[in-house]
PDB file of C-alpha atoms in Angstrom:
ATOM      1  CA  MET A  99      14.606  17.754  16.703  1.00 85.00           C
ATOM      2  CA  PHE A 100      10.241  16.294  16.428  1.00 89.00           C
ATOM      3  CA  GLU A 101       7.728  18.893  14.572  1.00 95.00           C
ATOM      4  CA  GLN A 102       4.016  17.580  13.982  1.00 96.00           C
ATOM      5  CA  ILE A 103       3.277  18.570  10.833  1.00 97.00           C
ATOM      6  CA  ASP A 104      -0.479  17.979  10.909  1.00 97.00           C
ATOM      7  CA  THR A 105      -3.182  16.057  13.105  1.00 97.00           C
ATOM      8  CA  CYS A 106      -6.759  15.418  11.752  1.00 96.00           C
ATOM      9  CA  ALA A 107     -10.015  13.824  12.567  1.00 96.00           C
ATOM     10  CA  THR A 108     -11.185  10.784  10.158  1.00 94.00           C
ATOM     11  CA  PRO A 109     -13.352   8.361  10.298  1.00 91.00           C
ATOM     12  CA  ILE A 110     -11.555   5.937  12.060  1.00 92.00           C
ATOM     13  CA  GLY A 111      -9.755   7.547  14.293  1.00 93.00           C
ATOM     14  CA  GLN A 112      -6.910  10.999  14.870  1.00 96.00           C
ATOM     15  CA  VAL A 113      -4.358  10.629  11.522  1.00 97.00           C
ATOM     16  CA  THR A 114      -1.296  12.755  12.369  1.00 97.00           C
ATOM     17  CA  LEU A 115       2.167  13.298  10.113  1.00 98.00           C
ATOM     18  CA  ARG A 116       5.152  14.188  12.156  1.00 97.00           C
ATOM     19  CA  ARG A 117       9.134  14.637  11.248  1.00 96.00           C
ATOM     20  CA  ARG A 118      11.688  14.000  13.581  1.00 93.00           C
ATOM     21  CA  ARG A 119      15.587  13.884  13.500  1.00 91.00           C
ATOM     22  CA  ILE A 120      17.590  11.042  15.455  1.00 87.00           C
ATOM     23  CA  PRO A 121      21.254  12.163  15.526  1.00 84.00           C
ATOM     24  CA  GLY A 122      23.543   9.299  14.577  1.00 79.00           C
ATOM     25  CA  LEU A 123      20.983   7.440  13.445  1.00 80.00           C
ATOM     26  CA  THR A 124      20.292   8.983   9.844  1.00 80.00           C
ATOM     27  CA  ASP A 125      21.276  12.903   8.865  1.00 82.00           C
ATOM     28  CA  ASP A 126      17.760  12.509   7.078  1.00 88.00           C
ATOM     29  CA  ASP A 127      14.279  13.591   8.321  1.00 93.00           C
ATOM     30  CA  ILE A 128      12.272  10.794   8.803  1.00 95.00           C
ATOM     31  CA  TYR A 129       8.382  10.595   8.107  1.00 97.00           C
ATOM     32  CA  GLU A 130       5.781   9.363  10.247  1.00 96.00           C
ATOM     33  CA  VAL A 131       2.181   8.390  10.221  1.00 97.00           C
ATOM     34  CA  LYS A 132       0.055   7.683  13.335  1.00 94.00           C
ATOM     35  CA  LEU A 133      -3.774   6.713  13.821  1.00 94.00           C
ATOM     36  CA  GLY A 134      -4.418   7.537  17.091  1.00 93.00           C
ATOM     37  CA  ASP A 135      -1.380   6.268  18.941  1.00 89.00           C
ATOM     38  CA  GLU A 136      -0.812   3.266  16.712  1.00 89.00           C
ATOM     39  CA  PHE A 137       2.365   3.891  14.002  1.00 88.00           C
ATOM     40  CA  LEU A 138       1.134   3.314  10.414  1.00 91.00           C
ATOM     41  CA  MET A 139       3.958   4.299   8.524  1.00 93.00           C
ATOM     42  CA  SER A 140       8.181   5.473   8.650  1.00 93.00           C
ATOM     43  CA  SER A 141      10.141   6.602   6.070  1.00 95.00           C
ATOM     44  CA  LEU A 142      13.249   4.744   7.775  1.00 92.00           C
ATOM     45  CA  PHE A 143      11.135   1.354   6.678  1.00 91.00           C
ATOM     46  CA  VAL A 144      10.328   1.230   3.196  1.00 95.00           C
ATOM     47  CA  LYS A 145      12.061  -2.079   1.412  1.00 96.00           C
ATOM     48  CA  ALA A 146       9.356  -4.443   2.234  1.00 97.00           C
ATOM     49  CA  GLU A 147       6.861  -1.485   0.730  1.00 97.00           C
ATOM     50  CA  GLU A 148       9.031  -1.108  -2.191  1.00 98.00           C
ATOM     51  CA  ALA A 149       8.963  -4.721  -2.786  1.00 98.00           C
ATOM     52  CA  LEU A 150       5.415  -4.981  -2.994  1.00 98.00           C
ATOM     53  CA  SER A 151       5.476  -2.905  -6.106  1.00 98.00           C
ATOM     54  CA  ASP A 152       8.343  -4.948  -7.620  1.00 98.00           C
ATOM     55  CA  LEU A 153       7.716  -8.434  -7.056  1.00 98.00           C
ATOM     56  CA  GLY A 154       4.049  -7.742  -7.802  1.00 98.00           C
ATOM     57  CA  LEU A 155       4.755  -5.667 -11.085  1.00 98.00           C
ATOM     58  CA  ALA A 156       7.702  -8.387 -11.910  1.00 98.00           C
ATOM     59  CA  ALA A 157       4.981 -11.410 -12.230  1.00 98.00           C
ATOM     60  CA  LEU A 158       3.119  -9.480 -14.461  1.00 98.00           C
ATOM     61  CA  ASP A 159       4.005  -9.644 -18.189  1.00 94.00           C
ATOM     62  CA  ASP A 160       5.560  -6.860 -20.620  1.00 92.00           C
ATOM     63  CA  ARG A 161       2.412  -5.324 -21.655  1.00 95.00           C
ATOM     64  CA  PRO A 162       1.285  -1.854 -20.764  1.00 98.00           C
ATOM     65  CA  ALA A 163      -0.020  -2.082 -16.863  1.00 98.00           C
ATOM     66  CA  ASP A 164      -3.055  -0.383 -15.240  1.00 98.00           C
ATOM     67  CA  ILE A 165      -2.606  -0.851 -11.960  1.00 98.00           C
ATOM     68  CA  VAL A 166      -4.335   0.107  -8.405  1.00 98.00           C
ATOM     69  CA  VAL A 167      -2.650   0.643  -5.108  1.00 98.00           C
ATOM     70  CA  GLY A 168      -4.369   0.448  -1.727  1.00 98.00           C
ATOM     71  CA  GLY A 169      -3.312   2.601   0.686  1.00 97.00           C
ATOM     72  CA  LEU A 170      -1.116   5.554   0.227  1.00 98.00           C
ATOM     73  CA  GLY A 171       0.670   5.997   3.109  1.00 96.00           C
ATOM     74  CA  LEU A 172       3.978   7.817   2.806  1.00 98.00           C
ATOM     75  CA  GLY A 173       4.000   7.080  -0.837  1.00 98.00           C
ATOM     76  CA  TYR A 174       6.817   4.743  -1.177  1.00 98.00           C
ATOM     77  CA  THR A 175       4.857   1.618  -3.038  1.00 98.00           C
ATOM     78  CA  ALA A 176       3.298   4.005  -5.142  1.00 98.00           C
ATOM     79  CA  VAL A 177       6.712   5.778  -6.385  1.00 98.00           C
ATOM     80  CA  ALA A 178       8.439   2.055  -6.185  1.00 98.00           C
ATOM     81  CA  ALA A 179       5.645   1.096  -9.415  1.00 98.00           C
ATOM     82  CA  LEU A 180       5.962   4.396 -11.101  1.00 98.00           C
ATOM     83  CA  LYS A 181       9.278   3.268 -11.359  1.00 98.00           C
ATOM     84  CA  HIS A 182       8.671   0.381 -13.960  1.00 98.00           C
ATOM     85  CA  GLU A 183       8.245   1.768 -17.625  1.00 96.00           C
ATOM     86  CA  LYS A 184       5.064  -1.102 -17.966  1.00 98.00           C
ATOM     87  CA  VAL A 185       2.893   0.892 -15.978  1.00 98.00           C
ATOM     88  CA  ARG A 186       0.439   3.070 -18.302  1.00 98.00           C
ATOM     89  CA  ASP A 187      -1.854   4.125 -15.846  1.00 98.00           C
ATOM     90  CA  MET A 188      -2.369   3.960 -11.704  1.00 98.00           C
ATOM     91  CA  LEU A 189      -4.705   4.697  -9.410  1.00 98.00           C
ATOM     92  CA  VAL A 190      -4.100   5.121  -5.530  1.00 98.00           C
ATOM     93  CA  VAL A 191      -6.856   4.616  -3.849  1.00 98.00           C
ATOM     94  CA  GLU A 192      -6.933   5.996   0.304  1.00 97.00           C
ATOM     95  CA  LEU A 193      -9.726   6.199   2.450  1.00 96.00           C
ATOM     96  CA  LEU A 194      -8.138   9.178   4.398  1.00 96.00           C
ATOM     97  CA  ALA A 195      -8.510  12.297   2.716  1.00 97.00           C
ATOM     98  CA  PRO A 196      -6.216  13.762   4.967  1.00 97.00           C
ATOM     99  CA  VAL A 197      -3.402  11.581   3.324  1.00 97.00           C
ATOM    100  CA  ILE A 198      -4.355  12.385  -0.289  1.00 98.00           C
ATOM    101  CA  GLU A 199      -3.784  16.315   1.186  1.00 98.00           C
ATOM    102  CA  TRP A 200      -0.064  15.789   2.644  1.00 98.00           C
ATOM    103  CA  HIS A 201       0.869  14.411  -0.821  1.00 98.00           C
ATOM    104  CA  LYS A 202      -1.069  17.016  -2.919  1.00 98.00           C
ATOM    105  CA  ASN A 203       0.430  19.849  -1.025  1.00 98.00           C
ATOM    106  CA  GLU A 204       3.717  18.106  -0.794  1.00 98.00           C
ATOM    107  CA  ASP A 205       4.410  18.069   2.978  1.00 97.00           C
ATOM    108  CA  VAL A 206       5.786  14.346   2.555  1.00 97.00           C
ATOM    109  CA  PRO A 207       8.947  13.925   0.705  1.00 96.00           C
ATOM    110  CA  LEU A 208       7.150  11.874  -2.221  1.00 98.00           C
ATOM    111  CA  GLY A 209       4.261  13.986  -3.034  1.00 98.00           C
ATOM    112  CA  ALA A 210       6.276  15.928  -5.596  1.00 98.00           C
ATOM    113  CA  ILE A 211       7.186  12.979  -7.246  1.00 98.00           C
ATOM    114  CA  LEU A 212       3.208  11.640  -7.425  1.00 98.00           C
ATOM    115  CA  ASN A 213       1.850  15.040  -8.130  1.00 98.00           C
ATOM    116  CA  ALA A 214       4.270  15.551 -11.509  1.00 98.00           C
ATOM    117  CA  ASP A 215       3.618  11.988 -12.841  1.00 98.00           C
ATOM    118  CA  PRO A 216       0.887  12.112 -15.110  1.00 98.00           C
ATOM    119  CA  ARG A 217       0.390   8.247 -14.849  1.00 98.00           C
ATOM    120  CA  ASN A 218      -0.803   8.942 -11.159  1.00 98.00           C
ATOM    121  CA  ARG A 219      -4.654   9.919  -9.930  1.00 98.00           C
ATOM    122  CA  TYR A 220      -5.997   9.507  -6.888  1.00 98.00           C
ATOM    123  CA  VAL A 221      -9.273   7.877  -5.683  1.00 97.00           C
ATOM    124  CA  GLN A 222     -10.549   8.516  -2.102  1.00 97.00           C
ATOM    125  CA  GLY A 223     -12.395   5.906  -0.946  1.00 95.00           C
ATOM    126  CA  SER A 224     -12.436   2.661   1.440  1.00 96.00           C
ATOM    127  CA  PHE A 225     -10.271  -0.006  -1.227  1.00 97.00           C
ATOM    128  CA  PHE A 226     -12.400  -2.805   0.816  1.00 96.00           C
ATOM    129  CA  ASP A 227     -15.679  -1.549  -0.447  1.00 95.00           C
ATOM    130  CA  LEU A 228     -14.333  -0.790  -3.952  1.00 96.00           C
ATOM    131  CA  ALA A 229     -12.649  -4.253  -4.465  1.00 97.00           C
ATOM    132  CA  LYS A 230     -16.362  -5.418  -3.950  1.00 94.00           C
ATOM    133  CA  GLY A 231     -17.154  -3.991  -7.211  1.00 89.00           C
ATOM    134  CA  GLN A 232     -19.599  -1.890  -6.047  1.00 79.00           C
ATOM    135  CA  PRO A 233     -20.504   0.924  -6.806  1.00 78.00           C
ATOM    136  CA  PHE A 234     -18.320   1.002  -9.873  1.00 87.00           C
ATOM    137  CA  GLY A 235     -15.500  -1.145  -8.682  1.00 95.00           C
ATOM    138  CA  PHE A 236     -12.038   1.178  -8.262  1.00 97.00           C
ATOM    139  CA  ASP A 237     -12.362   3.276 -10.936  1.00 96.00           C
ATOM    140  CA  PRO A 238     -15.020   6.067 -10.591  1.00 94.00           C
ATOM    141  CA  ASP A 239     -14.523   7.479 -13.987  1.00 94.00           C
ATOM    142  CA  TYR A 240     -14.527   3.776 -15.575  1.00 95.00           C
ATOM    143  CA  PRO A 241     -17.267   2.019 -13.677  1.00 93.00           C
ATOM    144  CA  GLY A 242     -16.188  -1.996 -14.214  1.00 92.00           C
ATOM    145  CA  ARG A 243     -12.885  -1.117 -15.292  1.00 96.00           C
ATOM    146  CA  VAL A 244     -10.340  -4.230 -14.794  1.00 97.00           C
ATOM    147  CA  PHE A 245      -6.626  -3.877 -14.307  1.00 98.00           C
ATOM    148  CA  ASP A 246      -3.205  -5.729 -14.743  1.00 98.00           C
ATOM    149  CA  ALA A 247      -2.214  -5.289 -10.965  1.00 98.00           C
ATOM    150  CA  ILE A 248      -3.820  -4.409  -7.593  1.00 98.00           C
ATOM    151  CA  LEU A 249      -1.428  -3.983  -4.914  1.00 98.00           C
ATOM    152  CA  LEU A 250      -2.702  -3.624  -1.124  1.00 98.00           C
ATOM    153  CA  ASP A 251      -0.819  -2.173   1.818  1.00 97.00           C
ATOM    154  CA  ILE A 252      -3.355  -0.759   4.161  1.00 97.00           C
ATOM    155  CA  ASP A 253      -3.660  -3.421   7.362  1.00 96.00           C
ATOM    156  CA  HIS A 254      -0.930  -4.859   9.439  1.00 95.00           C
ATOM    157  CA  SER A 255      -1.245  -8.089   8.113  1.00 97.00           C
ATOM    158  CA  PRO A 256      -4.794 -10.461   7.158  1.00 97.00           C
ATOM    159  CA  SER A 257      -5.371 -10.522  11.058  1.00 96.00           C
ATOM    160  CA  ALA A 258      -4.096  -7.632  12.379  1.00 96.00           C
ATOM    161  CA  LEU A 259      -6.133  -4.896  10.999  1.00 95.00           C
ATOM    162  CA  LEU A 260      -7.025  -1.376  11.164  1.00 91.00           C
ATOM    163  CA  ASN A 261     -10.384  -1.474  11.221  1.00 91.00           C
ATOM    164  CA  ALA A 262     -12.316  -4.449  12.026  1.00 92.00           C
ATOM    165  CA  ALA A 263     -14.956  -3.799   8.924  1.00 92.00           C
ATOM    166  CA  ASN A 264     -11.477  -4.961   7.085  1.00 95.00           C
ATOM    167  CA  ALA A 265     -12.219  -8.562   7.886  1.00 96.00           C
ATOM    168  CA  SER A 266     -14.252  -9.667   5.047  1.00 95.00           C
ATOM    169  CA  PHE A 267     -12.135  -8.670   2.643  1.00 97.00           C
ATOM    170  CA  TYR A 268      -9.705 -11.593   3.288  1.00 98.00           C
ATOM    171  CA  GLN A 269     -12.564 -14.055   3.037  1.00 96.00           C
ATOM    172  CA  THR A 270     -12.688 -16.082  -0.685  1.00 96.00           C
ATOM    173  CA  ASP A 271     -16.022 -14.431  -1.795  1.00 96.00           C
ATOM    174  CA  THR A 272     -14.634 -11.017  -1.265  1.00 96.00           C
ATOM    175  CA  LEU A 273     -10.914 -12.114  -2.906  1.00 98.00           C
ATOM    176  CA  THR A 274     -13.157 -13.493  -5.541  1.00 97.00           C
ATOM    177  CA  ALA A 275     -14.894 -10.316  -6.062  1.00 96.00           C
ATOM    178  CA  MET A 276     -11.707  -8.555  -6.493  1.00 97.00           C
ATOM    179  CA  ALA A 277     -10.341 -10.664  -8.462  1.00 97.00           C
ATOM    180  CA  LYS A 278     -13.320 -10.471 -11.221  1.00 96.00           C
ATOM    181  CA  GLN A 279     -11.571  -6.682 -11.483  1.00 97.00           C
ATOM    182  CA  LEU A 280      -8.189  -8.371 -12.946  1.00 98.00           C
ATOM    183  CA  ARG A 281      -7.630  -9.207 -16.540  1.00 97.00           C
ATOM    184  CA  ALA A 282      -6.347 -12.952 -17.076  1.00 96.00           C
ATOM    185  CA  GLN A 283      -3.074 -13.098 -15.771  1.00 97.00           C
ATOM    186  CA  GLY A 284      -3.219 -10.555 -13.338  1.00 98.00           C
ATOM    187  CA  VAL A 285      -1.474  -9.989 -10.442  1.00 98.00           C
ATOM    188  CA  PHE A 286      -2.779  -9.301  -6.975  1.00 98.00           C
ATOM    189  CA  ALA A 287       0.120  -8.605  -4.257  1.00 98.00           C
ATOM    190  CA  LEU A 288      -0.464  -7.967  -0.507  1.00 98.00           C
ATOM    191  CA  TRP A 289       1.927  -6.568   2.271  1.00 98.00           C
ATOM    192  CA  SER A 290       1.841  -7.821   5.533  1.00 98.00           C
ATOM    193  CA  ASN A 291       4.083  -7.423   8.652  1.00 96.00           C
ATOM    194  CA  GLU A 292       3.627 -10.946   9.872  1.00 97.00           C
ATOM    195  CA  PRO A 293       5.340 -14.124   8.646  1.00 97.00           C
ATOM    196  CA  PRO A 294       3.635 -16.095   5.881  1.00 98.00           C
ATOM    197  CA  ALA A 295       0.109 -17.226   6.882  1.00 98.00           C
ATOM    198  CA  ASP A 296      -0.893 -20.779   5.906  1.00 97.00           C
ATOM    199  CA  ASP A 297      -4.953 -19.760   6.378  1.00 97.00           C
ATOM    200  CA  PHE A 298      -4.641 -17.062   4.014  1.00 98.00           C
ATOM    201  CA  THR A 299      -2.595 -18.726   1.667  1.00 98.00           C
ATOM    202  CA  ALA A 300      -5.027 -21.076   1.536  1.00 98.00           C
ATOM    203  CA  LYS A 301      -7.636 -18.710   0.807  1.00 98.00           C
ATOM    204  CA  LEU A 302      -5.739 -17.213  -2.196  1.00 98.00           C
ATOM    205  CA  LYS A 303      -5.304 -20.571  -3.702  1.00 98.00           C
ATOM    206  CA  THR A 304      -8.763 -20.923  -3.838  1.00 98.00           C
ATOM    207  CA  VAL A 305      -8.979 -17.477  -6.091  1.00 98.00           C
ATOM    208  CA  PHE A 306      -5.922 -17.482  -8.157  1.00 98.00           C
ATOM    209  CA  ALA A 307      -4.227 -20.138 -10.491  1.00 98.00           C
ATOM    210  CA  SER A 308      -0.447 -19.496  -8.395  1.00 98.00           C
ATOM    211  CA  VAL A 309       0.433 -17.796  -5.052  1.00 98.00           C
ATOM    212  CA  GLU A 310       3.701 -17.158  -3.722  1.00 98.00           C
ATOM    213  CA  THR A 311       4.869 -15.319  -0.624  1.00 98.00           C
ATOM    214  CA  HIS A 312       8.202 -13.767  -0.164  1.00 98.00           C
ATOM    215  CA  ILE A 313       9.882 -13.193   3.218  1.00 98.00           C
ATOM    216  CA  ILE A 314      11.353  -9.303   2.763  1.00 98.00           C
ATOM    217  CA  ARG A 315      14.386  -8.976   5.404  1.00 96.00           C
ATOM    218  CA  PHE A 316      15.734  -5.522   6.651  1.00 93.00           C
ATOM    219  CA  TYR A 317      17.682  -3.734   9.469  1.00 88.00           C
ATOM    220  CA  ASN A 318      15.835  -2.065  12.359  1.00 85.00           C
ATOM    221  CA  PRO A 319      18.288   0.323  13.903  1.00 81.00           C
ATOM    222  CA  PHE A 320      15.999   0.859  16.973  1.00 76.00           C
ATOM    223  CA  GLN A 321      15.947  -3.172  18.081  1.00 77.00           C
ATOM    224  CA  ASN A 322      19.303  -3.338  16.216  1.00 81.00           C
ATOM    225  CA  ASN A 323      18.588  -7.076  14.545  1.00 88.00           C
ATOM    226  CA  GLU A 324      17.121  -7.650  11.373  1.00 93.00           C
ATOM    227  CA  ALA A 325      13.261  -7.651  11.080  1.00 93.00           C
ATOM    228  CA  THR A 326      11.008  -9.094   7.898  1.00 96.00           C
ATOM    229  CA  ALA A 327       8.130  -8.817   5.999  1.00 97.00           C
ATOM    230  CA  THR A 328       6.203 -10.728   3.872  1.00 98.00           C
ATOM    231  CA  VAL A 329       4.604 -10.123   0.405  1.00 98.00           C
ATOM    232  CA  TYR A 330       2.411 -12.583  -0.760  1.00 98.00           C
ATOM    233  CA  VAL A 331       1.840 -12.553  -4.888  1.00 98.00           C
ATOM    234  CA  ALA A 332      -1.161 -14.229  -6.647  1.00 98.00           C
ATOM    235  CA  VAL A 333      -1.660 -14.724 -10.335  1.00 98.00           C
ATOM    236  CA  LYS A 334      -5.133 -15.243 -11.797  1.00 97.00           C
TER     237      LYS A 334
END
């Protein structure tokens, strides 16, 4: 009923991949990622992660799109993005090398889909450092490259951070630096596990021409009630 597939030390703590079954809840294996004692991702709750891609890419025009996905997790945001025919090229930026290896080795269900799609490329590094444009921006092979969309799902929210060092990203200066890596009419979209935050929305509006927030609703079987998440969509 329960299997720990892998656990590794990383610069920000011990990361663990595990698989379990819950009879009566689902017939499928449930995959979970933990950082220390904190849950990062569960394959049981993916609606909002998929909505991040769908809403972000829907805000683009129909020209071929080169995109960045910040945070690999269990691959749901990245796979949802690849379902959009307009996506021409995708970089998935992930800080934790073991998470990339789980996908390359196909220890997680969506690894095979990502590995088989020539549009996908993994970049091991800090999204938050690369967002500042230093030393080369998001693409190590093409310094200064610009993108059509940047989709971010790493922290729990702009105020609930996995790493305190991430805090500077959610300030106007760093958001402005990141936006320089977007073409005109490019899109920045962000997943949050909390309701829309007025202060963060205000900061986005100082950088982007338009900002919308979307409430994503989904059923939580553990609590037997409706849960929500937020997707911010900002257009340059």
